[in-house]
Structures are given as C-alpha cells and as structure tokens.
PDB file of C-alpha atoms in Angstrom:
ATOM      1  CA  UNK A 300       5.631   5.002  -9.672  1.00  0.00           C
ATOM      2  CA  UNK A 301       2.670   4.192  -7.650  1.00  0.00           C
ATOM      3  CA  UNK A 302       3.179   5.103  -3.610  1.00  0.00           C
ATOM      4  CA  UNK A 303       1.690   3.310  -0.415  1.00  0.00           C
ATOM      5  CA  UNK A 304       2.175   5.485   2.439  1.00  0.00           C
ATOM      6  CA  UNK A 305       1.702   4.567   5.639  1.00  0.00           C
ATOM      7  CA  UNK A 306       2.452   7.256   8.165  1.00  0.00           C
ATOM      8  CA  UNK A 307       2.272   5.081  11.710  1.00  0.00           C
ATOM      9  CA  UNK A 308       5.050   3.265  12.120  1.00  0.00           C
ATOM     10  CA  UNK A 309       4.198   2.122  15.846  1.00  0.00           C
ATOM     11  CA  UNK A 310       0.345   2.314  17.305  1.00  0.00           C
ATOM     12  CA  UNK A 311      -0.684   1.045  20.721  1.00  0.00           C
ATOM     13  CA  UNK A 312      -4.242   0.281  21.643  1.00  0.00           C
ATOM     14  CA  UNK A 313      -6.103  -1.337  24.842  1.00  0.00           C
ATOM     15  CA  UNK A 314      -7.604  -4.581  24.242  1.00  0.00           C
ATOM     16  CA  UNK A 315     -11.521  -4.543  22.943  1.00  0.00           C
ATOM     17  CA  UNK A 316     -10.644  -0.516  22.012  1.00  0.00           C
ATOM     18  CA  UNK A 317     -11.396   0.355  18.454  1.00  0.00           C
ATOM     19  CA  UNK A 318      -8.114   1.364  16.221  1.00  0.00           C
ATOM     20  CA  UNK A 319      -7.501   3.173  13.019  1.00  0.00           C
ATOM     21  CA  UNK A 320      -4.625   2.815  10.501  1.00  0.00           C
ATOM     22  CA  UNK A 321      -4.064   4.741   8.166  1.00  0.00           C
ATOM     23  CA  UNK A 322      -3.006   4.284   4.566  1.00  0.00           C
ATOM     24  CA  UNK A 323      -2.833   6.645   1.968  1.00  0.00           C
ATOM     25  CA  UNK A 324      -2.138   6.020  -1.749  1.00  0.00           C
ATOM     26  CA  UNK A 325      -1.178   7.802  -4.571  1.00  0.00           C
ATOM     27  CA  UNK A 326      -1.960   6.948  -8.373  1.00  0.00           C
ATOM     28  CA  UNK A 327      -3.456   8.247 -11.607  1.00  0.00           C
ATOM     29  CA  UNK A 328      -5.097   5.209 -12.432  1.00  0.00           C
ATOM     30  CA  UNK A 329      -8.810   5.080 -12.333  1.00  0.00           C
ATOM     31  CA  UNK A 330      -9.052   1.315 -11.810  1.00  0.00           C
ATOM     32  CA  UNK A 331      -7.018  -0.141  -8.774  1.00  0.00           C
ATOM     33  CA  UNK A 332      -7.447  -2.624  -5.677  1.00  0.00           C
ATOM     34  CA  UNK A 333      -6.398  -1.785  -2.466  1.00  0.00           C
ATOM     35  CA  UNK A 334      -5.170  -4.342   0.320  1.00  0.00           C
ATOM     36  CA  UNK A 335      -4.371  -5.154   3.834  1.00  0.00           C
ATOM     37  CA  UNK A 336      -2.222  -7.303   4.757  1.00  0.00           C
ATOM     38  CA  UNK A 337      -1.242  -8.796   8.584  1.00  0.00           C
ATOM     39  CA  UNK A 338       1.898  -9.498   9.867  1.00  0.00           C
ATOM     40  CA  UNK A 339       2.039 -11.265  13.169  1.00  0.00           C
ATOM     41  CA  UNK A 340       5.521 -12.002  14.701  1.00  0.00           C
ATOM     42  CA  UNK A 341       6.118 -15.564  13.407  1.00  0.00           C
ATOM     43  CA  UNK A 342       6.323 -13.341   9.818  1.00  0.00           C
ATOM     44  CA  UNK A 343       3.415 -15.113   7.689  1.00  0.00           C
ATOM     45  CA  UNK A 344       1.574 -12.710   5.509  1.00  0.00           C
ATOM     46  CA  UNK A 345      -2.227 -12.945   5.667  1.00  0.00           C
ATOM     47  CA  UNK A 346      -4.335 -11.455   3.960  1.00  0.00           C
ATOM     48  CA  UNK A 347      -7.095  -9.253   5.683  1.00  0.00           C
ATOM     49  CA  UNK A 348      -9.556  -7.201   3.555  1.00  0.00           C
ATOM     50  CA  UNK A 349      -9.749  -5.931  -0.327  1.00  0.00           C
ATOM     51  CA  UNK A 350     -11.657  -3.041  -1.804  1.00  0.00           C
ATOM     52  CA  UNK A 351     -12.285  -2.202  -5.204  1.00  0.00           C
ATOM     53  CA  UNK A 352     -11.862   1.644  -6.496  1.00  0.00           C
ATOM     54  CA  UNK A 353     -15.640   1.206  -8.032  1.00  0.00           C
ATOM     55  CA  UNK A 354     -16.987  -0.602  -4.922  1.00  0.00           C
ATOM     56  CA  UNK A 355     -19.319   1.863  -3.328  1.00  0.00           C
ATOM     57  CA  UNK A 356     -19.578   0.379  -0.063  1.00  0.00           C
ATOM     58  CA  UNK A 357     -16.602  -0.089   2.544  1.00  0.00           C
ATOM     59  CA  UNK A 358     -15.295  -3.581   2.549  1.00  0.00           C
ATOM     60  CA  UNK A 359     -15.981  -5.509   5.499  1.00  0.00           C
ATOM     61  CA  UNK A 360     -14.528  -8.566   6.934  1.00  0.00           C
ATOM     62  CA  UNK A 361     -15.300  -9.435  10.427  1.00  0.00           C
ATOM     63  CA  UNK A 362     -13.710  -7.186  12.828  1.00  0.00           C
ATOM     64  CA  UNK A 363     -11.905  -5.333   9.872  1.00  0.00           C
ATOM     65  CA  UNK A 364     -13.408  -2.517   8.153  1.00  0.00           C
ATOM     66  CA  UNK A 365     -11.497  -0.201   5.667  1.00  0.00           C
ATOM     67  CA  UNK A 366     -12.842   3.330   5.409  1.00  0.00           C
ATOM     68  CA  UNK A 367     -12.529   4.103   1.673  1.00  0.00           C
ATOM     69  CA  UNK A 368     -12.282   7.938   1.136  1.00  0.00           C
ATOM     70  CA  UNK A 369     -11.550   8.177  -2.515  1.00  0.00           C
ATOM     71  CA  UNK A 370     -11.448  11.422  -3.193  1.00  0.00           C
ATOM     72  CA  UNK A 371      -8.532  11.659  -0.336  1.00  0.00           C
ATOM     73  CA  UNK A 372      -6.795   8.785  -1.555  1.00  0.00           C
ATOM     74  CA  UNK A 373      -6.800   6.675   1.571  1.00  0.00           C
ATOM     75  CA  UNK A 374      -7.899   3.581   2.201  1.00  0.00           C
ATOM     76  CA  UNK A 375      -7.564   3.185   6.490  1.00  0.00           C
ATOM     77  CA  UNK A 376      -8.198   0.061   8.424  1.00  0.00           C
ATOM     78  CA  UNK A 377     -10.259  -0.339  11.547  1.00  0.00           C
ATOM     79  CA  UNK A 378     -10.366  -2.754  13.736  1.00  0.00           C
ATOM     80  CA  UNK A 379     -12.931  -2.956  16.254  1.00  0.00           C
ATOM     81  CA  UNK A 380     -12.430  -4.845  19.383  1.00  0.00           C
ATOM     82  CA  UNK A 381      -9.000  -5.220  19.432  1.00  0.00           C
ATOM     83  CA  UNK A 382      -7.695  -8.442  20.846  1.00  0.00           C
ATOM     84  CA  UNK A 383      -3.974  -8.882  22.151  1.00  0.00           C
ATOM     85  CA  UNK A 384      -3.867 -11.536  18.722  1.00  0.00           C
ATOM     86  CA  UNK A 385      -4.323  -8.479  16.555  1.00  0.00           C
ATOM     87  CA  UNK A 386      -0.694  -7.233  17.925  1.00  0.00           C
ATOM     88  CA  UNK A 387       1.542  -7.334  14.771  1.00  0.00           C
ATOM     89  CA  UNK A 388       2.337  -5.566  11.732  1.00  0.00           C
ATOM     90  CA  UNK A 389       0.026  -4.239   9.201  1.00  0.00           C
ATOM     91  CA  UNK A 390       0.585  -3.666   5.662  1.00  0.00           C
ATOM     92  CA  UNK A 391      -1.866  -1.603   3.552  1.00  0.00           C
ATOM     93  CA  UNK A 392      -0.834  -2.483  -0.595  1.00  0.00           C
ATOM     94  CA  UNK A 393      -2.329  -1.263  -3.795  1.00  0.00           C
ATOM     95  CA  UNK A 394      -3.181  -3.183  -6.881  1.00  0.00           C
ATOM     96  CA  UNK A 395      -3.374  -1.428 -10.725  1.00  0.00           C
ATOM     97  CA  UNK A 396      -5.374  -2.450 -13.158  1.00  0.00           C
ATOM     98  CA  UNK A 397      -4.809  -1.533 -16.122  1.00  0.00           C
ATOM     99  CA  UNK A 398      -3.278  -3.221 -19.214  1.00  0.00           C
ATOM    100  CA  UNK A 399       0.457  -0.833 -18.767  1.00  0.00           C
ATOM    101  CA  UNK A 400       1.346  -3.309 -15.721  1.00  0.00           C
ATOM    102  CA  UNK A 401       0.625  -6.272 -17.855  1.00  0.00           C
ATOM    103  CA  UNK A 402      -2.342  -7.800 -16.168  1.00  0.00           C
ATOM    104  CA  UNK A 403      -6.055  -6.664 -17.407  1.00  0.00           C
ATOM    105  CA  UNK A 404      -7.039  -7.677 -14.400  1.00  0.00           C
ATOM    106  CA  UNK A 405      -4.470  -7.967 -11.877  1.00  0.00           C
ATOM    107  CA  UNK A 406      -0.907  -6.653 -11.700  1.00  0.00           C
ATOM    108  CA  UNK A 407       1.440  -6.548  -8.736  1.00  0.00           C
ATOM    109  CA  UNK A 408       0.829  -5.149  -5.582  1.00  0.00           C
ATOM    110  CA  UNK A 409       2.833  -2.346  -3.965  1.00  0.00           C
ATOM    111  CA  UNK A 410       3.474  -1.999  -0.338  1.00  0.00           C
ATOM    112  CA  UNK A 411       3.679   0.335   2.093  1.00  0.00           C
ATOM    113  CA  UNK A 412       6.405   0.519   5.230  1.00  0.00           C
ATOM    114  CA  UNK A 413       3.898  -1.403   7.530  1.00  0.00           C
ATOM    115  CA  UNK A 414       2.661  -0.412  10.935  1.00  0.00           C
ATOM    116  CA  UNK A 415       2.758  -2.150  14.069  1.00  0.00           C
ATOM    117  CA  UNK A 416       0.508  -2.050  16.226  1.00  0.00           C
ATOM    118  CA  UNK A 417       0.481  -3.045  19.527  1.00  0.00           C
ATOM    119  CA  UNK A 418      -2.817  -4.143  21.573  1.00  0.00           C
ATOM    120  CA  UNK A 419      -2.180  -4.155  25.768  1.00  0.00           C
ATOM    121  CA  UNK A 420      -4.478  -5.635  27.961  1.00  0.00           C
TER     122      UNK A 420
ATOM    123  CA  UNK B 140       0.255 -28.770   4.082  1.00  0.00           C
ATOM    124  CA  UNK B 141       0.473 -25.201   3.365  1.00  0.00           C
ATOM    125  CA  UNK B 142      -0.920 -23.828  -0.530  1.00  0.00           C
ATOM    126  CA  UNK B 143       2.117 -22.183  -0.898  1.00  0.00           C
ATOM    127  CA  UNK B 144       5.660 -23.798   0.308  1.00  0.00           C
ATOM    128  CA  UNK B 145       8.893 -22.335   0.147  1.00  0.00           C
ATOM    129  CA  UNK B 146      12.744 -23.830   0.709  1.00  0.00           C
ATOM    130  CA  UNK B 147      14.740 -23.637   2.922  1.00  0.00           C
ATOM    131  CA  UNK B 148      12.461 -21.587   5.883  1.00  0.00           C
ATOM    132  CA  UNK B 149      16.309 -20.369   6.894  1.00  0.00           C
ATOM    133  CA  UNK B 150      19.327 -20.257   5.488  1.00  0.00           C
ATOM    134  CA  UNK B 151      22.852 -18.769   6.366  1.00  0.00           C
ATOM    135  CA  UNK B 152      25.502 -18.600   3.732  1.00  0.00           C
ATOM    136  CA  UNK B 153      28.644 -16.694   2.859  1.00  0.00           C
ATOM    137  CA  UNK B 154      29.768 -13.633   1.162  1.00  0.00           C
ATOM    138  CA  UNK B 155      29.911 -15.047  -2.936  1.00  0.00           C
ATOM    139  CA  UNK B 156      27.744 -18.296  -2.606  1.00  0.00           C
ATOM    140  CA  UNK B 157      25.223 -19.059  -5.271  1.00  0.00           C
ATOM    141  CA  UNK B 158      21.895 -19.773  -3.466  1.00  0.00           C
ATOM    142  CA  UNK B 159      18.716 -20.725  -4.723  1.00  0.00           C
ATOM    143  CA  UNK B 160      15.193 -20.296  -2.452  1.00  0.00           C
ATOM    144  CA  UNK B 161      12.277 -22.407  -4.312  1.00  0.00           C
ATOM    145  CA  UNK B 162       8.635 -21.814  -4.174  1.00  0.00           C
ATOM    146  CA  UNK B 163       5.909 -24.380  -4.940  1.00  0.00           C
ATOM    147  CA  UNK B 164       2.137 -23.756  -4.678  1.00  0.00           C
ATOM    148  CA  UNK B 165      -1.058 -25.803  -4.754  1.00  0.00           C
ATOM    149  CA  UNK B 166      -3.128 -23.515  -5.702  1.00  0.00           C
ATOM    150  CA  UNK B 167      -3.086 -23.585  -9.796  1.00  0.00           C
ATOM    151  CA  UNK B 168      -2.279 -19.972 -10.008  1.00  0.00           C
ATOM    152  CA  UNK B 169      -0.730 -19.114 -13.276  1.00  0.00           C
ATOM    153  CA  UNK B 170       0.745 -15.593 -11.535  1.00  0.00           C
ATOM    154  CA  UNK B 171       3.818 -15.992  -9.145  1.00  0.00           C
ATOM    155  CA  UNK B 172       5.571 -13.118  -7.701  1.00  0.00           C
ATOM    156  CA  UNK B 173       8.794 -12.870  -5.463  1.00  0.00           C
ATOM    157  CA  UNK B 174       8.967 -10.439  -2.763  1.00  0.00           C
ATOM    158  CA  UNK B 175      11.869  -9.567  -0.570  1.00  0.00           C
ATOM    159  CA  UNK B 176      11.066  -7.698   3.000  1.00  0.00           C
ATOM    160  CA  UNK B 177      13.401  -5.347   4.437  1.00  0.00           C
ATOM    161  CA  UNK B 178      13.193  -4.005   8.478  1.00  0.00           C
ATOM    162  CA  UNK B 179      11.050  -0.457   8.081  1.00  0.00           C
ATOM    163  CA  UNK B 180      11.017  -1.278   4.001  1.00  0.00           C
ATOM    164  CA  UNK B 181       7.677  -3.125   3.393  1.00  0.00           C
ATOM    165  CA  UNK B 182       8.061  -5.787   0.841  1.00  0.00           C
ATOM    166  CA  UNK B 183       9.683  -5.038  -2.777  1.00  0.00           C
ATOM    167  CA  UNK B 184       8.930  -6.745  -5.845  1.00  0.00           C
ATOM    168  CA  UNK B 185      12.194  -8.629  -7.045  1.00  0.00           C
ATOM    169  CA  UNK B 186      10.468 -10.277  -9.831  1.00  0.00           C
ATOM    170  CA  UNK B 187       6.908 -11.542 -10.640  1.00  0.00           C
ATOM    171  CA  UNK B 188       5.327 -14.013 -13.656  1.00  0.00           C
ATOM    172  CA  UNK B 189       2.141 -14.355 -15.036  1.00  0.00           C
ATOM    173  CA  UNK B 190       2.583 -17.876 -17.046  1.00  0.00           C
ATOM    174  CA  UNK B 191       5.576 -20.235 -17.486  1.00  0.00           C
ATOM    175  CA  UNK B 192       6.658 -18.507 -20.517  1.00  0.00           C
ATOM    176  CA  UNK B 193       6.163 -15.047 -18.976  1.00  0.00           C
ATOM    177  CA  UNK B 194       9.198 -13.629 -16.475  1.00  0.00           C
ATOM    178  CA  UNK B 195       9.239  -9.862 -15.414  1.00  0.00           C
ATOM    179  CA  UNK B 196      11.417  -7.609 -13.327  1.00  0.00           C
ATOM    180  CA  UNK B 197      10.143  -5.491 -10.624  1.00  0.00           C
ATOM    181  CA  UNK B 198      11.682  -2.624  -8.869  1.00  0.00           C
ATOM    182  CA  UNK B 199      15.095  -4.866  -7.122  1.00  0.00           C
ATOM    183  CA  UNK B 200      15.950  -7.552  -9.904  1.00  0.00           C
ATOM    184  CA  UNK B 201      20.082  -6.651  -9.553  1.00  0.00           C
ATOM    185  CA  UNK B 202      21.669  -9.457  -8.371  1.00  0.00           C
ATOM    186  CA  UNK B 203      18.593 -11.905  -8.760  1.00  0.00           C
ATOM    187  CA  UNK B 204      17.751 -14.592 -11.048  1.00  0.00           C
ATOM    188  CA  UNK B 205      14.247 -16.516 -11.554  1.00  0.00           C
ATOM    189  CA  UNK B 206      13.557 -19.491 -13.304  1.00  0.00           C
ATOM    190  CA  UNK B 207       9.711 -20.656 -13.610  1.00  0.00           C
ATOM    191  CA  UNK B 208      10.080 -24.646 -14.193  1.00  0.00           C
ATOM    192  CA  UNK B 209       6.641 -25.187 -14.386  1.00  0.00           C
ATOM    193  CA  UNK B 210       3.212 -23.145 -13.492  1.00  0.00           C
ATOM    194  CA  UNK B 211       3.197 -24.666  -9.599  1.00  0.00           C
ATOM    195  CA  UNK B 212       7.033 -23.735  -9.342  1.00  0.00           C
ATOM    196  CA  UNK B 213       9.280 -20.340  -9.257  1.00  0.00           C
ATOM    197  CA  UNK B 214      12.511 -20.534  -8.164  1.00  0.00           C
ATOM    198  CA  UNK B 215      14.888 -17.824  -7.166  1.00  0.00           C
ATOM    199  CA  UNK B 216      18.599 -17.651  -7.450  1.00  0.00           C
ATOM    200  CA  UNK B 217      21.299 -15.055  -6.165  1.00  0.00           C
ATOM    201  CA  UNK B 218      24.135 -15.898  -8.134  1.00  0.00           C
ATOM    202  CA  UNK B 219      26.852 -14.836  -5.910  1.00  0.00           C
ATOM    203  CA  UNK B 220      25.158 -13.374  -2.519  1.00  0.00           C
ATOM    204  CA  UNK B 221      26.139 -10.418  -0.738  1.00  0.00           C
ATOM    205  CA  UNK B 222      25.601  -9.278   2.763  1.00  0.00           C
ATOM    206  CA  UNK B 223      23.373  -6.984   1.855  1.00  0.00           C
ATOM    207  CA  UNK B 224      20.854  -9.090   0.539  1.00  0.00           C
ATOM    208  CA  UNK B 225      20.455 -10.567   4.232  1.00  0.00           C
ATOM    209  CA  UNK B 226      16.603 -10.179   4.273  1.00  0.00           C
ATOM    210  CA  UNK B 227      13.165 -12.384   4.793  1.00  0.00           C
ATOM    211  CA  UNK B 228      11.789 -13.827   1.000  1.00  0.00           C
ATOM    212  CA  UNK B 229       8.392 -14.104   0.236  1.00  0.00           C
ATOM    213  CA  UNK B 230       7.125 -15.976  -2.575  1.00  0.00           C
ATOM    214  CA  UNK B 231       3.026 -15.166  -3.979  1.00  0.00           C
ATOM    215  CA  UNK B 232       0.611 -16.358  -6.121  1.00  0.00           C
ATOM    216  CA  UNK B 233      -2.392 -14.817  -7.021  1.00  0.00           C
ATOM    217  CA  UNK B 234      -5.372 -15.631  -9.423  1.00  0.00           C
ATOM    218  CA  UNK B 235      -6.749 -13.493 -12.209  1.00  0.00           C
ATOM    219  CA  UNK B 236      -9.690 -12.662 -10.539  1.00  0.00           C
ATOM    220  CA  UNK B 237     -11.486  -9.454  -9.788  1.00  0.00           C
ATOM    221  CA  UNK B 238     -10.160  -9.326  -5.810  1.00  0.00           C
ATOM    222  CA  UNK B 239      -6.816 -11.011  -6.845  1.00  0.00           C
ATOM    223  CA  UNK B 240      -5.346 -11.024  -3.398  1.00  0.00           C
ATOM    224  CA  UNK B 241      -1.769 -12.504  -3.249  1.00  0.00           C
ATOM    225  CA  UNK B 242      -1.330 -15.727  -0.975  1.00  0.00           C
ATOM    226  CA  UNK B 243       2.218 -15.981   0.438  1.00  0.00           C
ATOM    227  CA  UNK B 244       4.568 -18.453   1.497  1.00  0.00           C
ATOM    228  CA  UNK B 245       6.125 -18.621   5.042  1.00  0.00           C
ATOM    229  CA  UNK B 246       8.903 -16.718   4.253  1.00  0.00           C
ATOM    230  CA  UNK B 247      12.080 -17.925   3.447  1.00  0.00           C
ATOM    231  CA  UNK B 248      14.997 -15.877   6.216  1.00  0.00           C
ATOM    232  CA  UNK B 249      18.375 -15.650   4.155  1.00  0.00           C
ATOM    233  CA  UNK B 250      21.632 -14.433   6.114  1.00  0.00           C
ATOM    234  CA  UNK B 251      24.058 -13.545   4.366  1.00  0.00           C
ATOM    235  CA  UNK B 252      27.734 -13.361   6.238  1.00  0.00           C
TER     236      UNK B 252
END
C-alpha cells in the first residue's frame, strides 16, 4: 500500500517567518503526483501545489514552494511569509500513475495525517 | 454556487438509520471519489468512480454504499449507521489530466448517536 507520512502533527510559526512541512512518501512506482492540500478551520479542502515525479524543477505557486528531494522520497512544503490566514491544517497526498490503480493517468490520492500549523503574530 | 455541492452540510441521526449524503458537481468530471476524514486520520478513500458505469472500493467500503446516477452525481448511502461512522464526508472530482488535482465539496459533518 502506498504511505503518506507526515511526521508534524502541530507546527507554530511567527507571522511573515518562513515554515517547512514535511512530507515523506513511500512507493515503488516510478510515475506518481504528489499534492498539498489546505485545511483551514471552516474544513474546506483546497488545493495548494502539485508536482510531478519527472518535473525537474520544484513546483511553485505563490507563497508555496515544495522542495522535491526524490531520491529521499519527500516532497516538503514551504511557505514563505507566513500570514495568520495560513493557520490551518495541511495535508501532503500522493497520486499513482500507473495502469494497476485503474487510471493511466490519474488514480486516487492517498493522504497523510495532516499537520497544523499555527502562524502567531 | 460552489463546482462541487454536497447534502446535507450536517446531519445528526441515530444508531440503525439509513442515510444517504449526495454529491453534485459542475465541473464535467467523469472521476468522483468519496472521502471520509477522521480527527488525527487524514482522509480515507470509501469509494471512488471513474465513469457512470465504473464503481470501485477503496480502503473503508464496510458499511457503505454508492450509487453514481449520472456523471455530475455520486451519492453515498450507510445503510444502517453506526456511531462509529460519526465523521466529516468529502466528496471529489478530478479530471484526467496530467496534474489531476481533486476539487472537494464542503464537507458533509454526519453524527451519528
């Protein structure tokens, strides 16, 4: 079975501080997406940033970044500038693609346990 | 109006009740997916489809039941609830493209008593 692991469950930052979470993934596939996902207290899921296993660069989306170390396996968000709005929970997921889950493509995403993160002023 | 709507937002029902949560979406995905979250559990695929004629269990199908009436609607049931399956529902859809990201609904909060 394919694992998200994330192993923050709580982190606190000061507002416009830069903040890492961390991800880690495990899976034998050679073509997968990975995902994050935010959480903010009102409990909509939105959708952050996306990187491809072949994309050589790190995906970049605004304030988001994901640092992409493939041969480690992780896939870590950073957020630069945190603002108090970027308090909530954060869920890294992970994509296959391959034709065993069904979807040449795109298959269903796994999730890890989440982390929430705090920003103070 | 949101892409993706779910009913009802919250719902509290007793121990044996048959409840259904329904998820339409706007977006013309063919590939809808429900997801159940859990406090300290992420979210866990319950069951996902990828056309109308196309239904597949994920990892916590026991005690679930899906029906996909059309490609803009997926429907879950829980024949006769139990208190464990108190927990916040998520219905997705995604497209088959190469990012794929899911888009969720609200959330649908189900208490079970």
């Amino acid at each position: 079975a394919q694992k998200i692991t994330q192993t923050q469950p709580g982190m606190f930052v000061q507002e416009k501080e830069a903040v890492t979470l961390d991800c880690t993934y495990d899976t034998s596939d050679q073509s997968y997406g990975l995902f994050w996902y935010k959480q903010p207290s009102s409990g909509e899921m939105i959708f952050l940033i996306y990187q491809g296993s072949y994309d050589e660069q790190n995906a970049t989306e605004g304030r988001y970044s994901l640092n992409f170390q493939k041969a480690r396996k992780s896939a870590n968000l950073v957020i630069s500038a945190s603002q108090l709005g970027d308090s909530a929970m954060y869920f890294c997921a992970m994509r296959r693609r391959s034709l065993a889950d069904r979807g040449s493509t795109l298959g269903r995403l796994y999730f890890g346990r989440g982390t929430q993160l705090t920003v103070w002023p | 109006d949101a892409d993706v709507t779910q009913t009802p937002r919250n719902r509290i029902t007793k121990t044996g009740k048959r409840i259904m949560l329904e998820c339409s979406q706007t977006k013309g995905h063919d590939r809808m997916y429900w997801y159940r979250q859990d406090p300290g559990l992420g979210l866990q695929l319950i069951y996902y489809s990828f056309d109308v004629k196309d239904i597949n269990k994920g990892e916590i199908s026991d005690g679930y039941s899906v029906s996909r009436q059309a490609q803009a609607k997926f429907s879950l049931s829980l024949e006769s609830a139990i208190p464990n399956q108190t927990a916040l529902y998520f219905c997705a859809t995604s497209s088959g493209g190469s990012g794929g990201e899911l888009f969720f609904g609200e959330g649908s909060r189900l208490t079970v008593l």
